mmCIF file of C-alpha atoms in Angstrom:
data_model
loop_
_atom_site.group_PDB
_atom_site.id
_atom_site.type_symbol
_atom_site.label_atom_id
_atom_site.label_comp_id
_atom_site.label_asym_id
_atom_site.label_seq_id
_atom_site.Cartn_x
_atom_site.Cartn_y
_atom_site.Cartn_z
ATOM 1 C CA UNK Q 97 15.416 -35.088 -51.289
ATOM 2 C CA UNK Q 98 16.495 -33.427 -48.048
ATOM 3 C CA UNK Q 99 19.720 -32.195 -49.667
ATOM 4 C CA UNK Q 100 17.699 -30.609 -52.480
ATOM 5 C CA UNK Q 101 15.321 -28.990 -49.976
ATOM 6 C CA UNK Q 102 18.313 -27.700 -48.031
ATOM 7 C CA UNK Q 103 19.770 -26.157 -51.194
ATOM 8 C CA UNK Q 104 16.433 -24.472 -51.912
ATOM 9 C CA UNK Q 105 16.297 -22.966 -48.422
ATOM 10 C CA UNK Q 106 19.919 -21.810 -48.628
ATOM 11 C CA UNK Q 107 19.440 -20.278 -52.086
ATOM 12 C CA UNK Q 108 16.290 -18.420 -50.999
ATOM 13 C CA UNK Q 109 17.999 -16.980 -47.932
ATOM 14 C CA UNK Q 110 21.040 -15.946 -49.942
ATOM 15 C CA UNK Q 111 18.884 -14.335 -52.653
ATOM 16 C CA UNK Q 112 16.971 -12.264 -50.086
ATOM 17 C CA UNK Q 113 20.134 -11.240 -48.226
ATOM 18 C CA UNK Q 114 21.878 -10.312 -51.488
ATOM 19 C CA UNK Q 115 18.690 -8.680 -52.828
ATOM 20 C CA UNK Q 116 19.299 -10.626 -56.031
ATOM 21 C CA UNK Q 117 16.285 -11.561 -58.117
ATOM 22 C CA UNK Q 118 18.540 -13.168 -60.731
ATOM 23 C CA UNK Q 119 20.060 -15.495 -58.111
ATOM 24 C CA UNK Q 120 16.605 -16.485 -56.889
ATOM 25 C CA UNK Q 121 15.425 -17.070 -60.453
ATOM 26 C CA UNK Q 122 18.403 -19.249 -61.358
ATOM 27 C CA UNK Q 123 18.054 -21.249 -58.143
ATOM 28 C CA UNK Q 124 14.343 -21.718 -58.818
ATOM 29 C CA UNK Q 125 14.838 -22.901 -62.390
ATOM 30 C CA UNK Q 126 17.568 -25.292 -61.289
ATOM 31 C CA UNK Q 127 15.412 -26.559 -58.464
ATOM 32 C CA UNK Q 128 12.445 -27.310 -60.724
ATOM 33 C CA UNK Q 129 14.534 -28.917 -63.456
ATOM 34 C CA UNK Q 130 16.729 -31.061 -61.188
ATOM 35 C CA UNK Q 131 14.235 -33.917 -60.598
ATOM 36 C CA UNK Q 132 13.153 -33.846 -64.256
ATOM 37 C CA UNK Q 133 16.705 -34.127 -65.576
ATOM 38 C CA UNK Q 134 17.755 -36.794 -63.084
ATOM 39 C CA UNK Q 135 14.554 -38.860 -63.099
ATOM 40 C CA UNK Q 136 14.603 -42.429 -64.392
ATOM 41 C CA UNK Q 137 10.844 -42.349 -64.946
ATOM 42 C CA UNK Q 138 9.858 -44.675 -62.097
ATOM 43 C CA UNK Q 139 9.912 -42.231 -59.176
ATOM 44 C CA UNK Q 140 7.023 -41.422 -56.858
ATOM 45 C CA UNK Q 141 4.756 -38.545 -57.824
ATOM 46 C CA UNK Q 142 4.216 -37.899 -54.102
ATOM 47 C CA UNK Q 143 7.950 -37.289 -53.633
ATOM 48 C CA UNK Q 144 8.062 -35.094 -56.747
ATOM 49 C CA UNK Q 145 5.130 -32.918 -55.701
ATOM 50 C CA UNK Q 146 6.353 -32.767 -52.105
ATOM 51 C CA UNK Q 147 9.645 -31.406 -53.391
ATOM 52 C CA UNK Q 148 7.806 -28.864 -55.570
ATOM 53 C CA UNK Q 149 5.719 -27.906 -52.540
ATOM 54 C CA UNK Q 150 8.998 -27.139 -50.734
ATOM 55 C CA UNK Q 151 10.163 -25.068 -53.710
ATOM 56 C CA UNK Q 152 6.911 -23.119 -53.758
ATOM 57 C CA UNK Q 153 7.174 -22.546 -50.028
ATOM 58 C CA UNK Q 154 10.508 -20.874 -50.753
ATOM 59 C CA UNK Q 155 8.959 -18.723 -53.488
ATOM 60 C CA UNK Q 156 6.126 -17.756 -51.144
ATOM 61 C CA UNK Q 157 8.641 -16.861 -48.414
ATOM 62 C CA UNK Q 158 10.541 -14.624 -50.831
ATOM 63 C CA UNK Q 159 7.268 -13.017 -52.009
ATOM 64 C CA UNK Q 160 6.664 -12.052 -48.364
ATOM 65 C CA UNK Q 161 9.750 -9.818 -48.478
ATOM 66 C CA UNK Q 162 10.363 -9.015 -52.148
ATOM 67 C CA UNK Q 163 8.190 -7.959 -55.083
ATOM 68 C CA UNK Q 164 9.842 -10.095 -57.742
ATOM 69 C CA UNK Q 165 7.269 -10.744 -60.431
ATOM 70 C CA UNK Q 166 9.572 -12.834 -62.639
ATOM 71 C CA UNK Q 167 10.253 -15.232 -59.768
ATOM 72 C CA UNK Q 168 6.534 -15.652 -59.106
ATOM 73 C CA UNK Q 169 5.945 -16.338 -62.765
ATOM 74 C CA UNK Q 170 8.772 -18.862 -63.032
ATOM 75 C CA UNK Q 171 7.393 -20.805 -60.087
ATOM 76 C CA UNK Q 172 3.864 -20.743 -61.488
ATOM 77 C CA UNK Q 173 4.871 -21.833 -64.989
ATOM 78 C CA UNK Q 174 7.280 -24.575 -63.914
ATOM 79 C CA UNK Q 175 4.890 -25.967 -61.297
ATOM 80 C CA UNK Q 176 1.834 -26.252 -63.493
ATOM 81 C CA UNK Q 177 3.604 -27.160 -66.742
ATOM 82 C CA UNK Q 178 5.529 -30.027 -65.156
ATOM 83 C CA UNK Q 179 2.439 -31.143 -63.227
ATOM 84 C CA UNK Q 180 0.417 -31.093 -66.464
ATOM 85 C CA UNK Q 181 3.056 -33.110 -68.314
ATOM 86 C CA UNK Q 182 3.123 -35.677 -65.514
ATOM 87 C CA UNK Q 183 -0.675 -35.842 -65.577
ATOM 88 C CA UNK Q 184 -0.736 -36.383 -69.329
ATOM 89 C CA UNK Q 185 1.891 -39.129 -69.197
ATOM 90 C CA UNK Q 186 1.307 -40.910 -65.901
ATOM 91 C CA UNK Q 187 -1.929 -39.927 -64.139
ATOM 92 C CA UNK Q 188 -4.379 -42.705 -63.262
ATOM 93 C CA UNK Q 189 -7.679 -42.528 -61.414
ATOM 94 C CA UNK Q 190 -6.161 -44.396 -58.445
ATOM 95 C CA UNK Q 191 -3.801 -41.436 -57.917
ATOM 96 C CA UNK Q 192 -6.656 -38.981 -57.266
ATOM 97 C CA UNK Q 193 -6.374 -38.956 -53.456
ATOM 98 C CA UNK Q 194 -2.628 -38.337 -53.614
ATOM 99 C CA UNK Q 195 -2.811 -35.759 -56.413
ATOM 100 C CA UNK Q 196 -5.790 -33.580 -55.507
ATOM 101 C CA UNK Q 197 -4.252 -32.194 -52.273
ATOM 102 C CA UNK Q 198 -1.159 -31.014 -54.161
ATOM 103 C CA UNK Q 199 -3.252 -29.285 -56.834
ATOM 104 C CA UNK Q 200 -5.202 -27.448 -54.125
ATOM 105 C CA UNK Q 201 -1.968 -26.558 -52.324
ATOM 106 C CA UNK Q 202 -0.294 -25.173 -55.456
ATOM 107 C CA UNK Q 203 -3.456 -23.226 -56.307
ATOM 108 C CA UNK Q 204 -3.552 -21.653 -52.830
ATOM 109 C CA UNK Q 205 0.172 -20.837 -52.999
ATOM 110 C CA UNK Q 206 -0.219 -18.705 -56.112
ATOM 111 C CA UNK Q 207 -3.465 -17.061 -55.042
ATOM 112 C CA UNK Q 208 -1.621 -15.979 -51.893
ATOM 113 C CA UNK Q 209 1.400 -14.849 -53.907
ATOM 114 C CA UNK Q 210 -0.823 -12.729 -56.168
ATOM 115 C CA UNK Q 211 -2.229 -11.028 -53.045
ATOM 116 C CA UNK Q 212 1.251 -10.446 -51.637
ATOM 117 C CA UNK Q 213 2.369 -8.939 -54.949
ATOM 118 C CA UNK Q 214 -0.378 -6.303 -54.710
ATOM 119 C CA UNK Q 215 0.044 -5.730 -50.971
ATOM 120 C CA UNK Q 216 3.840 -5.367 -50.957
ATOM 121 C CA UNK Q 217 4.024 -2.718 -53.674
ATOM 122 C CA UNK Q 218 5.558 0.690 -52.864
ATOM 123 C CA UNK Q 219 3.010 3.296 -51.683
ATOM 124 C CA UNK Q 220 2.600 4.907 -55.121
ATOM 125 C CA UNK Q 221 1.925 1.471 -56.699
ATOM 126 C CA UNK Q 222 -0.095 -0.025 -53.825
ATOM 127 C CA UNK Q 223 -2.653 -2.522 -55.096
ATOM 128 C CA UNK Q 224 -0.999 -3.103 -58.481
ATOM 129 C CA UNK Q 225 -2.500 -6.340 -59.797
ATOM 130 C CA UNK Q 226 -0.494 -8.995 -61.607
ATOM 131 C CA UNK Q 227 -3.292 -9.941 -63.990
ATOM 132 C CA UNK Q 228 -1.361 -12.874 -65.402
ATOM 133 C CA UNK Q 229 -1.343 -14.558 -61.987
ATOM 134 C CA UNK Q 230 -4.721 -13.330 -60.731
ATOM 135 C CA UNK Q 231 -6.525 -14.729 -63.771
ATOM 136 C CA UNK Q 232 -4.013 -17.352 -64.937
ATOM 137 C CA UNK Q 233 -4.007 -19.329 -61.676
ATOM 138 C CA UNK Q 234 -7.781 -20.042 -61.597
ATOM 139 C CA UNK Q 235 -7.835 -20.759 -65.339
ATOM 140 C CA UNK Q 236 -5.051 -23.337 -65.194
ATOM 141 C CA UNK Q 237 -6.093 -24.648 -61.779
ATOM 142 C CA UNK Q 238 -9.705 -25.243 -62.782
ATOM 143 C CA UNK Q 239 -8.690 -26.854 -66.075
ATOM 144 C CA UNK Q 240 -6.539 -29.400 -64.233
ATOM 145 C CA UNK Q 241 -9.216 -29.888 -61.571
ATOM 146 C CA UNK Q 242 -11.877 -30.508 -64.229
ATOM 147 C CA UNK Q 243 -9.682 -33.210 -65.768
ATOM 148 C CA UNK Q 244 -9.145 -34.866 -62.382
ATOM 149 C CA UNK Q 245 -12.865 -35.062 -61.553
ATOM 150 C CA UNK Q 246 -14.289 -35.637 -65.033
ATOM 151 C CA UNK Q 247 -15.273 -39.233 -64.157
ATOM 152 C CA UNK Q 248 -17.164 -38.184 -60.998
ATOM 153 C CA UNK Q 249 -20.832 -37.254 -61.244
ATOM 154 C CA UNK Q 250 -21.209 -33.487 -60.839
ATOM 155 C CA UNK Q 251 -17.493 -33.346 -60.016
ATOM 156 C CA UNK Q 252 -16.885 -30.421 -62.351
ATOM 157 C CA UNK Q 253 -20.010 -28.614 -61.130
ATOM 158 C CA UNK Q 254 -18.983 -28.917 -57.478
ATOM 159 C CA UNK Q 255 -15.429 -27.833 -58.363
ATOM 160 C CA UNK Q 256 -16.662 -24.724 -60.200
ATOM 161 C CA UNK Q 257 -19.029 -23.870 -57.349
ATOM 162 C CA UNK Q 258 -16.293 -24.357 -54.733
ATOM 163 C CA UNK Q 259 -13.931 -22.095 -56.660
ATOM 164 C CA UNK Q 260 -16.656 -19.490 -57.104
ATOM 165 C CA UNK Q 261 -17.487 -19.462 -53.387
ATOM 166 C CA UNK Q 262 -13.780 -19.320 -52.523
ATOM 167 C CA UNK Q 263 -13.181 -16.214 -54.633
ATOM 168 C CA UNK Q 264 -16.343 -14.476 -53.429
ATOM 169 C CA UNK Q 265 -15.382 -15.043 -49.785
ATOM 170 C CA UNK Q 266 -11.812 -13.935 -50.497
ATOM 171 C CA UNK Q 267 -13.056 -10.754 -52.170
ATOM 172 C CA UNK Q 268 -15.377 -10.074 -49.240
ATOM 173 C CA UNK Q 269 -12.523 -10.576 -46.755
ATOM 174 C CA UNK Q 270 -10.186 -8.202 -48.588
ATOM 175 C CA UNK Q 271 -12.975 -5.640 -48.955
ATOM 176 C CA UNK Q 272 -13.865 -5.831 -45.255
ATOM 177 C CA UNK Q 273 -10.252 -5.113 -44.286
ATOM 178 C CA UNK Q 274 -10.411 -1.796 -46.153
ATOM 179 C CA UNK Q 275 -6.746 -2.072 -47.107
ATOM 180 C CA UNK Q 276 -5.679 0.981 -49.066
ATOM 181 C CA UNK Q 277 -5.242 0.308 -52.790
ATOM 182 C CA UNK Q 278 -6.655 -3.240 -52.741
ATOM 183 C CA UNK Q 279 -10.008 -2.405 -54.307
ATOM 184 C CA UNK Q 280 -8.989 -3.527 -57.814
ATOM 185 C CA UNK Q 281 -7.775 -6.899 -56.525
ATOM 186 C CA UNK Q 282 -10.982 -7.369 -54.511
ATOM 187 C CA UNK Q 283 -13.093 -6.593 -57.564
ATOM 188 C CA UNK Q 284 -11.010 -8.988 -59.675
ATOM 189 C CA UNK Q 285 -11.584 -11.793 -57.179
ATOM 190 C CA UNK Q 286 -15.293 -10.963 -57.011
ATOM 191 C CA UNK Q 287 -15.599 -11.186 -60.792
ATOM 192 C CA UNK Q 288 -13.844 -14.562 -60.748
ATOM 193 C CA UNK Q 289 -16.212 -15.749 -58.032
ATOM 194 C CA UNK Q 290 -19.249 -14.779 -60.100
ATOM 195 C CA UNK Q 291 -17.827 -16.377 -63.246
ATOM 196 C CA UNK Q 292 -17.017 -19.732 -61.634
ATOM 197 C CA UNK Q 293 -20.317 -19.804 -59.748
ATOM 198 C CA UNK Q 294 -22.055 -19.277 -63.084
ATOM 199 C CA UNK Q 295 -19.995 -22.041 -64.704
ATOM 200 C CA UNK Q 296 -21.272 -24.520 -62.123
ATOM 201 C CA UNK Q 297 -24.773 -24.235 -63.602
ATOM 202 C CA UNK Q 298 -24.157 -25.758 -67.067
ATOM 203 C CA UNK Q 299 -22.041 -28.498 -65.493
ATOM 204 C CA UNK Q 300 -24.975 -29.514 -63.273
ATOM 205 C CA UNK Q 301 -28.152 -28.622 -65.207
ATOM 206 C CA UNK Q 302 -29.502 -28.973 -68.738
ATOM 207 C CA UNK Q 303 -29.658 -26.192 -71.306
ATOM 208 C CA UNK Q 304 -33.110 -24.864 -70.365
ATOM 209 C CA UNK Q 305 -32.282 -24.472 -66.682
ATOM 210 C CA UNK Q 306 -28.899 -22.975 -67.536
ATOM 211 C CA UNK Q 307 -30.515 -20.426 -69.848
ATOM 212 C CA UNK Q 308 -33.096 -19.480 -67.208
ATOM 213 C CA UNK Q 309 -30.605 -19.077 -64.374
ATOM 214 C CA UNK Q 310 -28.108 -17.165 -66.509
ATOM 215 C CA UNK Q 311 -30.874 -14.847 -67.734
ATOM 216 C CA UNK Q 312 -31.905 -13.992 -64.177
ATOM 217 C CA UNK Q 313 -28.296 -13.680 -63.015
ATOM 218 C CA UNK Q 314 -27.411 -11.491 -66.010
ATOM 219 C CA UNK Q 315 -30.377 -9.215 -65.311
ATOM 220 C CA UNK Q 316 -29.353 -8.886 -61.654
ATOM 221 C CA UNK Q 317 -25.737 -8.077 -62.519
ATOM 222 C CA UNK Q 318 -26.856 -5.533 -65.124
ATOM 223 C CA UNK Q 319 -29.166 -3.900 -62.565
ATOM 224 C CA UNK Q 320 -26.299 -3.643 -60.059
ATOM 225 C CA UNK Q 321 -24.099 -2.189 -62.794
ATOM 226 C CA UNK Q 322 -26.702 0.468 -63.580
ATOM 227 C CA UNK Q 323 -27.217 1.325 -59.919
ATOM 228 C CA UNK Q 324 -23.475 1.605 -59.272
ATOM 229 C CA UNK Q 325 -22.697 3.142 -62.666
ATOM 230 C CA UNK Q 326 -20.265 0.358 -63.569
ATOM 231 C CA UNK Q 327 -19.972 -0.255 -67.287
ATOM 232 C CA UNK Q 328 -18.091 -3.560 -66.944
ATOM 233 C CA UNK Q 329 -20.833 -5.033 -64.742
ATOM 234 C CA UNK Q 330 -23.517 -4.016 -67.247
ATOM 235 C CA UNK Q 331 -21.553 -5.525 -70.143
ATOM 236 C CA UNK Q 332 -20.947 -8.760 -68.218
ATOM 237 C CA UNK Q 333 -24.650 -9.032 -67.343
ATOM 238 C CA UNK Q 334 -25.672 -8.579 -70.980
ATOM 239 C CA UNK Q 335 -23.092 -11.151 -72.133
ATOM 240 C CA UNK Q 336 -24.368 -13.623 -69.542
ATOM 241 C CA UNK Q 337 -27.922 -13.204 -70.803
ATOM 242 C CA UNK Q 338 -26.714 -13.633 -74.373
ATOM 243 C CA UNK Q 339 -24.904 -16.873 -73.448
ATOM 244 C CA UNK Q 340 -28.075 -18.062 -71.708
ATOM 245 C CA UNK Q 341 -30.058 -17.406 -74.890
ATOM 246 C CA UNK Q 342 -27.536 -19.447 -76.891
ATOM 247 C CA UNK Q 343 -27.906 -22.352 -74.440
ATOM 248 C CA UNK Q 344 -31.697 -22.147 -74.782
ATOM 249 C CA UNK Q 345 -31.544 -22.217 -78.597
ATOM 250 C CA UNK Q 346 -29.140 -25.165 -78.606
ATOM 251 C CA UNK Q 347 -31.301 -27.161 -76.223
#
């Protein structure tokens, strides 16, 4: 394990010094595949995810200095695909306490990497958003989280609410910093916060309450969109009201 971690650290340093994205990508792919190819099937998931945490730390460190989108994507795909395969084959409820922290950690890694990607762009591209990471990370992360907590009462509702609050606070923080070119990323995070906060309602309440809350929320968002002359906000508000009406009819 320590030899593999050492190789990861060495490869990351060499890739940055050589300014070689291809070297970093090859080292990353080899690093992720090594435990899979050498595993006998009876290893510890804690050791596996700890090793992947070390790999992702290396990817995060590189993202601090280099804007290498392909490397970010490789790390994201390998991390969550392998974690999903392990979950499908081996996850048991007794593993929750030793699995949940790693899911949160990996989620935070790639949220941070998506922010770094926008922040580290050259001046003429400042704030460029990697939509695949910005929206892919919460989609995959919440899907896995929902599967982990499906047997807990209101587990999915609390998870959706927590993710919604997280993104709203993150958007507010980025907005308050007034960093040049980061408005699009802040608005993307704000939209995710509103979406996940809204998703918490049907997970916790019945169809009538969901329809009522979504109708009010949709009206409020539409009003804000009209006041600020934002077409996307108006469309989202109308869609939310429409979804609320569907919930009401089904209930």
